Amino acid sequence: MHFTPEHEMFRSTLRDFVENEIDPNADAWERQRMFPAHELFPKLAKLGVFGLEYDPELGGMGADHSYTVIYGEEMGRCAAGGVGMACSVQSDMATPALARFGSTELKQKFLSPAIRGEMVAAIAVTEPDAGSDVAGLRTRAVRDGDEWVINGTKLYITNGVQGDWLCLLARTSDEGGYRGMSQIIVPTSTPGLGVSRKLEKLGQWSSDTAELSLVDVRVPLSNTIGEIGRGFQQQMSQFQNERLIASYMATGRMVLAIEKTAHYLRDREVFGRPLIDNQYLQFRLAELVADVDLLKHYNYACADAVMDDRNALEITKMATIAKLKAGRLARDVADTCIQFHGGVGYMEETWTSRYFRDSRLLSIGGGADEVMLRIIAGLEGWGKL
Ligand SMILES: Cc1cc2nc3c(=O)[nH]c(=O)nc-3n(C[C@H](O)[C@H](O)[C@H](O)COP(=O)(O)OP(=O)(O)OC[C@H]3O[C@@H](n4cnc5c(N)ncnc54)[C@H](O)[C@@H]3O)c2cc1C
């Protein structure tokens, strides 16, 4: 991965935006349990972040994946993890399949406004009885003339309260297993679709999370993304974007958290000398610096694989490893930061407590650690994929 002065300019523009437009509002948005996506997204969209790799004819930047790495690392630095996560849902979790497989009309209607930040997108896969096992989902779309009639429940949907459309995965035939599912764009204003619960969470407070109910929701058949019946496969491909951006963001956040903790240790005197003078603390942080650096460069290797258009299984394995390691390392970093701050680290007024809560999600969302291990074992040929 080689970063040019253009990359560095993009990085510095994003860093300014995060520090000046997001971070000063983070505490209020956390208290309100929601950030105003319809206010923030159009401003952020002006930096091109919701269409970095998308077609310029649709409003995208037509850039390569290296810019997505920088975007992820910088958004990871947001003082409230929920804002970065919600943005990444818009850019890398709910829209890649539409950009890759959608018809031109569908992209003009839903992708272009999302790129401009005028529409907020959500990805609706998980259900009460189907999370890790996506093939177990029960939401059903039945064909009626040139419409789908959709019934079901979706759970833990990020941006589900304030979103304008869902990239929804539903069963569209009785084939069972990995077959017979389709991805369908469902505008949230469609009659029959409602937020049954706005969910309270351990962390990521500024991002809204919803349980959604769909009762006889009618959308045109032409809202199907790509091929009818190929939804599961298309979603698996979309998951690679999700897992990569999650790892890029986590890495950006870890670098910042270690820097801030080292700074605190320099300022805080205990037993008559700065805490940083304790070799144990230095070494523990140094160990984390080494681990984060390894992950950062693994992320860059993943990005190179994407840009080289290497085969799908190789990219799947790399994205899975990155997400697994990022989730585990983020927990270690967050725990160490809180520990080295002592009592003040446990206080809500200190950034460490929010980071500790927020970082816990990465080992669960977008596929739990154990699901990542299952995929890696399957790709090694030891178990079922
Ligand atoms: C804050 C938040 C935001 C989210 N946002 C979205 C969203 O926007 N859209 C969306 O569709 N989903 C979203 N999710 C859902 C998330 O992807 C799922 O929670 C996750 O995939 C796990 O599914 P589950 O909760 O049903 O856990 P389950 O499938 O019930 O699994 C429970 C646990 O069992 C273990 N496990 C599972 N399978 C195996 C196995 N094969 N072997 C060994 N152990 C296993 C893991 O430890 C796992 O955590 C979100 C979740 C959270 C918490």
Short mmCIF file of C-alpha atoms and ligand atoms in Angstrom, two decimals:
data_model
loop_
_atom_site.label_atom_id
_atom_site.label_comp_id
_atom_site.label_asym_id
_atom_site.label_seq_id
_atom_site.Cartn_x
_atom_site.Cartn_y
_atom_site.Cartn_z
CA MET A 1 0.00 0.00 0.00
CA HIS A 2 1.48 3.29 -1.07
CA PHE A 3 -0.08 6.54 0.12
CA THR A 4 0.44 9.62 -2.06
CA PRO A 5 0.13 13.31 -1.07
CA GLU A 6 -3.50 13.08 -2.36
CA HIS A 7 -4.19 10.30 0.12
CA GLU A 8 -2.66 12.36 2.93
CA MET A 9 -4.76 15.39 1.94
CA PHE A 10 -7.89 13.24 2.07
CA ARG A 11 -6.80 11.94 5.50
CA SER A 12 -6.25 15.42 6.87
CA THR A 13 -9.59 16.71 5.51
CA LEU A 14 -11.39 13.81 7.16
CA ARG A 15 -9.52 14.28 10.43
CA ASP A 16 -10.52 17.96 10.51
CA PHE A 17 -14.13 17.02 9.84
CA VAL A 18 -14.19 14.44 12.64
CA GLU A 19 -12.52 16.82 15.11
CA ASN A 20 -14.62 19.88 14.24
CA GLU A 21 -18.01 18.58 13.09
CA ILE A 22 -18.45 15.30 14.94
CA ASP A 23 -16.42 15.23 18.17
CA PRO A 24 -17.82 18.45 19.69
CA ASN A 25 -21.33 16.93 19.40
CA ALA A 26 -20.44 13.42 20.51
CA ASP A 27 -21.45 13.78 24.18
CA ALA A 28 -24.86 15.25 23.30
CA TRP A 29 -25.54 12.61 20.66
CA GLU A 30 -24.60 9.86 23.10
CA ARG A 31 -27.00 11.29 25.70
CA GLN A 32 -29.76 11.55 23.08
CA ARG A 33 -29.02 7.93 22.03
CA MET A 34 -29.03 9.02 18.38
CA PHE A 35 -27.04 11.34 16.13
CA PRO A 36 -28.93 13.34 13.47
CA ALA A 37 -28.03 11.36 10.34
CA HIS A 38 -30.05 13.59 8.03
CA GLU A 39 -28.05 16.64 9.19
CA LEU A 40 -24.63 15.02 9.29
CA PHE A 41 -24.72 12.82 6.19
CA PRO A 42 -25.15 15.58 3.55
CA LYS A 43 -22.15 17.44 5.04
CA LEU A 44 -20.02 14.32 5.19
CA ALA A 45 -21.13 13.34 1.68
CA LYS A 46 -19.45 16.49 0.35
CA LEU A 47 -16.12 14.80 1.19
CA GLY A 48 -17.12 11.95 -1.10
CA VAL A 49 -17.09 9.29 1.58
CA PHE A 50 -20.41 7.62 0.79
CA GLY A 51 -19.38 6.84 -2.77
CA LEU A 52 -15.61 6.52 -2.66
CA GLU A 53 -15.43 3.52 -4.96
CA TYR A 54 -18.74 4.04 -6.76
CA ASP A 55 -19.35 5.11 -10.34
CA PRO A 56 -18.90 8.90 -10.90
CA GLU A 57 -21.99 8.81 -13.15
CA LEU A 58 -24.00 8.01 -10.02
CA GLY A 59 -22.20 10.65 -7.94
CA GLY A 60 -19.38 8.41 -6.72
CA MET A 61 -15.68 9.27 -6.62
CA GLY A 62 -14.45 6.36 -8.75
CA ALA A 63 -11.48 6.03 -6.37
CA ASP A 64 -9.72 2.79 -5.50
CA HIS A 65 -9.99 0.88 -2.23
CA SER A 66 -6.96 2.59 -0.67
CA TYR A 67 -9.19 5.62 0.00
CA THR A 68 -11.63 3.38 1.85
CA VAL A 69 -8.78 2.35 4.16
CA ILE A 70 -8.08 5.99 5.03
CA TYR A 71 -11.78 6.74 5.44
CA GLY A 72 -12.11 3.81 7.84
CA GLU A 73 -9.03 4.69 9.89
CA GLU A 74 -10.16 8.30 10.26
CA MET A 75 -13.83 7.58 11.00
CA GLY A 76 -12.64 5.11 13.63
CA ARG A 77 -11.22 8.10 15.52
CA CYS A 78 -14.72 9.59 16.14
CA ALA A 79 -15.22 10.33 19.84
CA ALA A 80 -18.44 8.30 19.66
CA GLY A 81 -18.05 4.90 18.03
CA GLY A 82 -21.73 4.85 17.06
CA VAL A 83 -21.33 7.71 14.58
CA GLY A 84 -18.48 6.02 12.72
CA MET A 85 -20.39 2.76 12.68
CA ALA A 86 -23.56 4.35 11.28
CA CYS A 87 -21.53 6.06 8.55
CA SER A 88 -19.89 2.78 7.64
CA VAL A 89 -23.32 1.14 7.36
CA GLN A 90 -24.17 3.76 4.74
CA SER A 91 -20.88 3.48 2.84
CA ASP A 92 -19.79 -0.15 3.22
CA MET A 93 -22.56 -2.37 4.58
CA ALA A 94 -25.90 -1.40 3.00
CA THR A 95 -24.80 -0.11 -0.41
CA PRO A 96 -22.01 -2.31 -1.88
CA ALA A 97 -24.40 -4.99 -3.20
CA LEU A 98 -26.61 -2.35 -4.80
CA ALA A 99 -23.57 -0.77 -6.46
CA ARG A 100 -22.26 -4.17 -7.59
CA PHE A 101 -25.42 -5.96 -8.69
CA GLY A 102 -28.27 -3.40 -8.86
CA SER A 103 -29.99 -2.19 -12.03
CA THR A 104 -29.21 1.33 -13.27
CA GLU A 105 -32.72 2.51 -12.32
CA LEU A 106 -32.42 1.12 -8.80
CA LYS A 107 -29.02 2.72 -8.35
CA GLN A 108 -30.28 6.09 -9.58
CA LYS A 109 -33.23 5.93 -7.23
CA PHE A 110 -31.50 4.69 -4.06
CA LEU A 111 -27.71 4.68 -4.40
CA SER A 112 -27.21 8.22 -5.75
CA PRO A 113 -29.23 9.87 -2.93
CA ALA A 114 -27.31 7.74 -0.42
CA ILE A 115 -24.01 8.89 -1.93
CA ARG A 116 -25.23 12.51 -1.58
CA GLY A 117 -26.18 11.79 2.04
CA GLU A 118 -29.80 12.69 1.34
CA MET A 119 -31.08 9.19 2.06
CA VAL A 120 -29.97 7.09 5.02
CA ALA A 121 -29.51 3.38 4.33
CA ALA A 122 -29.67 0.35 6.61
CA ILE A 123 -28.80 -3.30 6.16
CA ALA A 124 -31.51 -5.69 7.36
CA VAL A 125 -30.30 -9.28 7.61
CA THR A 126 -30.52 -10.37 11.27
CA GLU A 127 -33.76 -11.74 12.74
CA PRO A 128 -34.78 -12.97 16.20
CA ASP A 129 -34.04 -16.57 15.15
CA ALA A 130 -31.32 -15.96 12.57
CA GLY A 131 -28.11 -14.09 13.34
CA SER A 132 -24.98 -16.18 12.95
CA ASP A 133 -26.90 -18.64 10.81
CA VAL A 134 -28.10 -16.31 8.05
CA ALA A 135 -29.56 -19.25 6.13
CA GLY A 136 -32.09 -19.66 8.95
CA LEU A 137 -33.89 -16.41 8.21
CA ARG A 138 -37.67 -16.47 7.96
CA THR A 139 -38.68 -13.12 6.51
CA ARG A 140 -40.53 -14.06 3.39
CA ALA A 141 -41.21 -12.12 0.20
CA VAL A 142 -43.97 -13.65 -1.92
CA ARG A 143 -44.48 -12.62 -5.50
CA ASP A 144 -47.85 -11.05 -6.39
CA GLY A 145 -47.86 -9.89 -10.03
CA ASP A 146 -45.05 -7.36 -10.34
CA GLU A 147 -44.74 -6.82 -6.59
CA TRP A 148 -43.17 -8.52 -3.57
CA VAL A 149 -45.35 -8.88 -0.48
CA ILE A 150 -43.01 -9.09 2.52
CA ASN A 151 -43.71 -10.37 6.04
CA GLY A 152 -41.25 -10.85 8.89
CA THR A 153 -39.16 -9.28 11.64
CA LYS A 154 -35.65 -7.82 11.49
CA LEU A 155 -33.63 -7.27 14.64
CA TYR A 156 -30.69 -5.06 15.74
CA ILE A 157 -30.87 -2.93 12.60
CA THR A 158 -28.40 -0.02 12.73
CA ASN A 159 -29.92 3.19 11.25
CA GLY A 160 -33.24 1.31 11.42
CA VAL A 161 -35.00 4.17 13.25
CA GLN A 162 -33.92 7.05 11.01
CA GLY A 163 -33.16 5.14 7.81
CA ASP A 164 -34.93 5.83 4.50
CA TRP A 165 -34.41 2.44 2.93
CA LEU A 166 -33.35 -1.06 3.82
CA CYS A 167 -31.21 -3.48 1.91
CA LEU A 168 -33.30 -6.42 3.08
CA LEU A 169 -32.51 -10.12 2.78
CA ALA A 170 -35.62 -12.29 2.51
CA ARG A 171 -36.64 -15.78 1.47
CA THR A 172 -38.22 -15.68 -1.96
CA SER A 173 -38.67 -19.39 -2.59
CA ASP A 174 -38.98 -22.67 -0.69
CA GLU A 175 -35.63 -24.04 -1.85
CA GLY A 176 -34.24 -23.74 1.69
CA GLY A 177 -30.66 -23.39 2.93
CA TYR A 178 -28.47 -20.94 1.02
CA ARG A 179 -30.75 -20.95 -2.00
CA GLY A 180 -33.93 -19.02 -2.62
CA MET A 181 -33.07 -15.75 -0.90
CA SER A 182 -33.11 -12.30 -2.50
CA GLN A 183 -31.90 -8.83 -1.59
CA ILE A 184 -34.67 -6.28 -1.89
CA ILE A 185 -34.63 -2.51 -1.40
CA VAL A 186 -37.49 -1.55 0.91
CA PRO A 187 -38.21 2.16 1.51
CA THR A 188 -39.02 2.61 5.21
CA SER A 189 -42.04 4.76 4.35
CA THR A 190 -43.78 1.74 2.78
CA PRO A 191 -47.08 0.93 4.55
CA GLY A 192 -46.77 -2.11 6.81
CA LEU A 193 -43.14 -1.43 7.76
CA GLY A 194 -42.62 -0.07 11.24
CA VAL A 195 -40.14 0.30 14.07
CA SER A 196 -41.51 -2.00 16.77
CA ARG A 197 -38.72 -1.16 19.24
CA LYS A 198 -35.84 1.29 19.48
CA LEU A 199 -33.27 -0.79 21.33
CA GLU A 200 -31.09 0.30 24.27
CA LYS A 201 -27.54 -1.04 24.11
CA LEU A 202 -24.36 -1.53 26.13
CA GLY A 203 -22.47 0.88 23.88
CA GLN A 204 -22.54 2.66 20.51
CA TRP A 205 -25.22 4.88 22.06
CA SER A 206 -25.23 7.56 19.37
CA SER A 207 -26.23 5.04 16.71
CA ASP A 208 -29.87 4.00 16.61
CA THR A 209 -30.72 0.30 16.59
CA ALA A 210 -34.18 -1.00 15.74
CA GLU A 211 -36.40 -3.99 15.69
CA LEU A 212 -38.48 -3.73 12.53
CA SER A 213 -41.77 -5.37 11.75
CA LEU A 214 -42.96 -6.03 8.20
CA VAL A 215 -46.63 -6.86 7.65
CA ASP A 216 -47.78 -7.23 4.04
CA VAL A 217 -45.19 -4.71 2.87
CA ARG A 218 -45.50 -4.25 -0.89
CA VAL A 219 -42.57 -3.16 -3.07
CA PRO A 220 -42.05 -3.50 -6.82
CA LEU A 221 -40.28 -6.61 -8.08
CA SER A 222 -37.85 -4.21 -9.75
CA ASN A 223 -36.55 -3.34 -6.25
CA THR A 224 -34.72 -6.68 -6.25
CA ILE A 225 -30.94 -6.20 -6.22
CA GLY A 226 -29.34 -8.39 -8.87
CA GLU A 227 -30.67 -11.84 -9.49
CA ILE A 228 -33.73 -13.27 -7.73
CA GLY A 229 -32.56 -16.22 -5.62
CA ARG A 230 -28.93 -15.06 -5.37
CA GLY A 231 -29.43 -12.85 -2.32
CA PHE A 232 -27.47 -15.00 0.10
CA GLN A 233 -24.43 -15.11 -2.18
CA GLN A 234 -24.64 -11.36 -2.85
CA GLN A 235 -24.91 -10.69 0.90
CA MET A 236 -21.87 -12.87 1.59
CA SER A 237 -19.92 -10.70 -0.84
CA GLN A 238 -21.27 -7.54 0.86
CA PHE A 239 -20.12 -8.93 4.24
CA GLN A 240 -16.51 -8.71 3.02
CA ASN A 241 -16.85 -4.92 2.71
CA GLU A 242 -18.43 -4.81 6.17
CA ARG A 243 -15.65 -6.84 7.79
CA LEU A 244 -12.87 -4.86 6.14
CA ILE A 245 -14.22 -1.44 7.06
CA ALA A 246 -14.77 -2.66 10.62
CA SER A 247 -11.12 -3.65 10.85
CA TYR A 248 -9.90 -0.36 9.32
CA MET A 249 -12.01 1.67 11.76
CA ALA A 250 -10.99 -0.37 14.79
CA THR A 251 -7.32 0.09 13.90
CA GLY A 252 -7.65 3.88 13.60
CA ARG A 253 -9.35 3.96 16.98
CA MET A 254 -6.74 1.73 18.64
CA VAL A 255 -3.84 3.91 17.46
CA LEU A 256 -5.56 6.97 18.96
CA ALA A 257 -6.46 5.18 22.21
CA ILE A 258 -2.86 4.07 22.80
CA GLU A 259 -1.57 7.59 22.04
CA LYS A 260 -4.06 9.13 24.48
CA THR A 261 -3.22 6.61 27.18
CA ALA A 262 0.54 7.20 26.82
CA HIS A 263 -0.15 10.93 27.11
CA TYR A 264 -2.09 10.38 30.32
CA LEU A 265 0.66 8.20 31.77
CA ARG A 266 3.18 10.96 31.11
CA ASP A 267 1.06 13.52 32.99
CA ARG A 268 -0.06 11.41 35.94
CA GLU A 269 2.38 11.14 38.85
CA VAL A 270 2.11 8.17 41.21
CA PHE A 271 4.75 7.20 43.82
CA GLY A 272 6.47 10.52 43.04
CA ARG A 273 7.11 9.96 39.34
CA PRO A 274 5.17 9.90 36.08
CA LEU A 275 3.38 6.60 35.54
CA ILE A 276 5.03 6.21 32.14
CA ASP A 277 8.37 5.69 33.95
CA ASN A 278 7.17 2.23 35.00
CA GLN A 279 8.70 -0.23 32.58
CA TYR A 280 5.75 -2.59 32.95
CA LEU A 281 3.36 0.07 31.64
CA GLN A 282 5.73 1.03 28.82
CA PHE A 283 6.15 -2.60 27.78
CA ARG A 284 2.44 -3.37 27.89
CA LEU A 285 1.69 -0.38 25.66
CA ALA A 286 4.64 -1.27 23.42
CA GLU A 287 3.20 -4.78 23.01
CA LEU A 288 -0.12 -3.26 21.94
CA VAL A 289 1.62 -0.86 19.55
CA ALA A 290 3.27 -3.91 17.95
CA ASP A 291 -0.03 -5.82 17.68
CA VAL A 292 -1.90 -2.83 16.24
CA ASP A 293 0.89 -2.21 13.74
CA LEU A 294 0.67 -5.83 12.58
CA LEU A 295 -3.08 -5.49 12.14
CA LYS A 296 -2.71 -2.17 10.30
CA HIS A 297 -0.33 -3.73 7.82
CA TYR A 298 -2.53 -6.80 7.48
CA ASN A 299 -5.37 -4.41 6.66
CA TYR A 300 -3.17 -2.89 3.96
CA ALA A 301 -2.47 -6.36 2.58
CA CYS A 302 -6.25 -6.97 2.49
CA ALA A 303 -6.74 -3.70 0.63
CA ASP A 304 -4.02 -4.66 -1.86
CA ALA A 305 -5.80 -7.99 -2.43
CA VAL A 306 -9.04 -6.11 -3.15
CA MET A 307 -7.30 -3.71 -5.52
CA ASP A 308 -5.50 -6.57 -7.29
CA ASP A 309 -8.91 -8.23 -7.72
CA ARG A 310 -7.61 -11.48 -6.25
CA ASN A 311 -9.92 -14.45 -6.07
CA ALA A 312 -13.02 -14.18 -3.88
CA LEU A 313 -12.02 -16.96 -1.46
CA GLU A 314 -8.65 -15.35 -0.75
CA ILE A 315 -10.30 -11.99 -0.03
CA THR A 316 -12.96 -13.70 2.12
CA LYS A 317 -10.27 -15.38 4.21
CA MET A 318 -8.28 -12.18 4.64
CA ALA A 319 -11.32 -10.06 5.54
CA THR A 320 -12.42 -12.73 8.03
CA ILE A 321 -9.00 -12.85 9.70
CA ALA A 322 -8.82 -9.04 9.87
CA LYS A 323 -12.27 -8.76 11.49
CA LEU A 324 -11.51 -11.55 13.99
CA LYS A 325 -8.18 -10.08 15.05
CA ALA A 326 -9.51 -6.51 15.14
CA GLY A 327 -12.37 -7.53 17.45
CA ARG A 328 -10.07 -9.31 19.87
CA LEU A 329 -7.36 -6.68 19.86
CA ALA A 330 -9.82 -3.80 20.33
CA ARG A 331 -11.08 -5.48 23.50
CA ASP A 332 -7.53 -5.85 24.77
CA VAL A 333 -6.64 -2.23 23.96
CA ALA A 334 -9.84 -0.85 25.51
CA ASP A 335 -9.37 -2.92 28.66
CA THR A 336 -5.72 -1.84 29.03
CA CYS A 337 -6.57 1.85 28.49
CA ILE A 338 -9.18 1.75 31.25
CA GLN A 339 -6.84 -0.16 33.57
CA PHE A 340 -3.94 2.28 33.15
CA HIS A 341 -6.20 5.28 33.81
CA GLY A 342 -7.25 3.84 37.18
CA GLY A 343 -10.45 5.17 38.77
CA VAL A 344 -10.83 8.09 36.40
CA GLY A 345 -10.79 5.59 33.52
CA TYR A 346 -13.93 4.01 34.92
CA MET A 347 -15.75 7.36 35.06
CA GLU A 348 -18.29 8.26 32.41
CA GLU A 349 -16.56 11.65 31.98
CA THR A 350 -13.42 9.91 30.64
CA TRP A 351 -13.27 8.71 27.03
CA THR A 352 -12.01 5.29 28.15
CA SER A 353 -15.38 4.14 29.52
CA ARG A 354 -17.21 4.85 26.24
CA TYR A 355 -14.44 3.22 24.26
CA PHE A 356 -14.60 0.16 26.51
CA ARG A 357 -18.35 -0.19 25.88
CA ASP A 358 -18.20 0.61 22.17
CA SER A 359 -15.34 -1.74 21.36
CA ARG A 360 -17.18 -4.80 22.69
CA LEU A 361 -19.46 -4.91 19.66
CA LEU A 362 -16.81 -5.80 17.12
CA SER A 363 -16.51 -9.40 18.30
CA ILE A 364 -20.30 -9.86 17.87
CA GLY A 365 -21.62 -7.63 15.05
CA GLY A 366 -21.01 -8.45 11.38
CA GLY A 367 -20.50 -12.09 12.37
CA ALA A 368 -19.30 -13.16 15.84
CA ASP A 369 -15.69 -14.23 16.44
CA GLU A 370 -16.79 -17.86 16.47
CA VAL A 371 -18.42 -17.42 13.05
CA MET A 372 -15.13 -15.94 11.77
CA LEU A 373 -13.31 -19.00 13.14
CA ARG A 374 -15.88 -21.25 11.47
CA ILE A 375 -15.25 -19.57 8.10
CA ILE A 376 -11.47 -19.82 8.47
CA ALA A 377 -11.70 -23.51 9.48
CA GLY A 378 -14.04 -24.13 6.54
CA LEU A 379 -11.67 -22.45 4.09
CA GLU A 380 -8.82 -24.55 5.50
CA GLY A 381 -10.93 -27.60 4.65
CA TRP A 382 -11.43 -28.73 8.27
CA GLY A 383 -15.12 -27.98 8.63
CA LYS A 384 -18.26 -26.96 6.79
CA LEU A 385 -18.42 -23.49 5.32
C1 LIG B 1 -25.28 -3.03 18.11
C2 LIG B 1 -25.58 -4.01 17.02
C3 LIG B 1 -25.80 -3.57 15.74
C4 LIG B 1 -26.12 -4.47 14.73
N1 LIG B 1 -26.42 -4.00 13.47
C5 LIG B 1 -26.92 -4.86 12.55
C6 LIG B 1 -27.41 -4.37 11.30
O1 LIG B 1 -27.33 -3.17 11.01
N2 LIG B 1 -27.97 -5.25 10.44
C7 LIG B 1 -28.07 -6.58 10.72
O2 LIG B 1 -28.57 -7.32 9.89
N3 LIG B 1 -27.60 -7.08 11.89
C8 LIG B 1 -27.04 -6.26 12.81
N4 LIG B 1 -26.58 -6.74 14.00
C9 LIG B 1 -26.69 -8.17 14.28
C10 LIG B 1 -25.37 -8.92 14.39
O3 LIG B 1 -24.78 -9.07 13.13
C11 LIG B 1 -25.70 -10.26 15.09
O4 LIG B 1 -26.02 -9.95 16.44
C12 LIG B 1 -24.55 -11.24 15.01
O5 LIG B 1 -24.37 -11.71 13.69
C13 LIG B 1 -24.79 -12.46 15.94
O6 LIG B 1 -26.04 -13.01 15.72
P1 LIG B 1 -27.00 -13.31 16.98
O7 LIG B 1 -27.06 -12.07 17.79
O8 LIG B 1 -28.28 -13.85 16.51
O9 LIG B 1 -26.23 -14.39 17.83
P2 LIG B 1 -26.41 -15.98 17.72
O10 LIG B 1 -26.43 -16.40 16.31
O11 LIG B 1 -27.56 -16.36 18.59
O12 LIG B 1 -25.06 -16.48 18.39
C14 LIG B 1 -24.79 -16.27 19.77
C15 LIG B 1 -23.33 -16.58 20.02
O13 LIG B 1 -23.12 -17.98 19.77
C16 LIG B 1 -21.81 -18.19 19.31
N5 LIG B 1 -21.89 -18.90 18.03
C17 LIG B 1 -22.72 -18.71 17.00
N6 LIG B 1 -22.52 -19.58 16.01
C18 LIG B 1 -21.53 -20.41 16.44
C19 LIG B 1 -20.86 -21.53 15.88
N7 LIG B 1 -21.17 -22.01 14.66
N8 LIG B 1 -19.88 -22.13 16.61
C20 LIG B 1 -19.55 -21.68 17.85
N9 LIG B 1 -20.15 -20.61 18.41
C21 LIG B 1 -21.12 -19.98 17.73
C22 LIG B 1 -21.15 -16.79 19.16
O14 LIG B 1 -20.38 -16.54 20.32
C23 LIG B 1 -22.34 -15.88 19.11
O15 LIG B 1 -22.02 -14.58 19.58
C24 LIG B 1 -26.20 -5.86 15.02
C25 LIG B 1 -25.95 -6.31 16.32
C26 LIG B 1 -25.64 -5.41 17.31
C27 LIG B 1 -25.42 -5.94 18.71
#
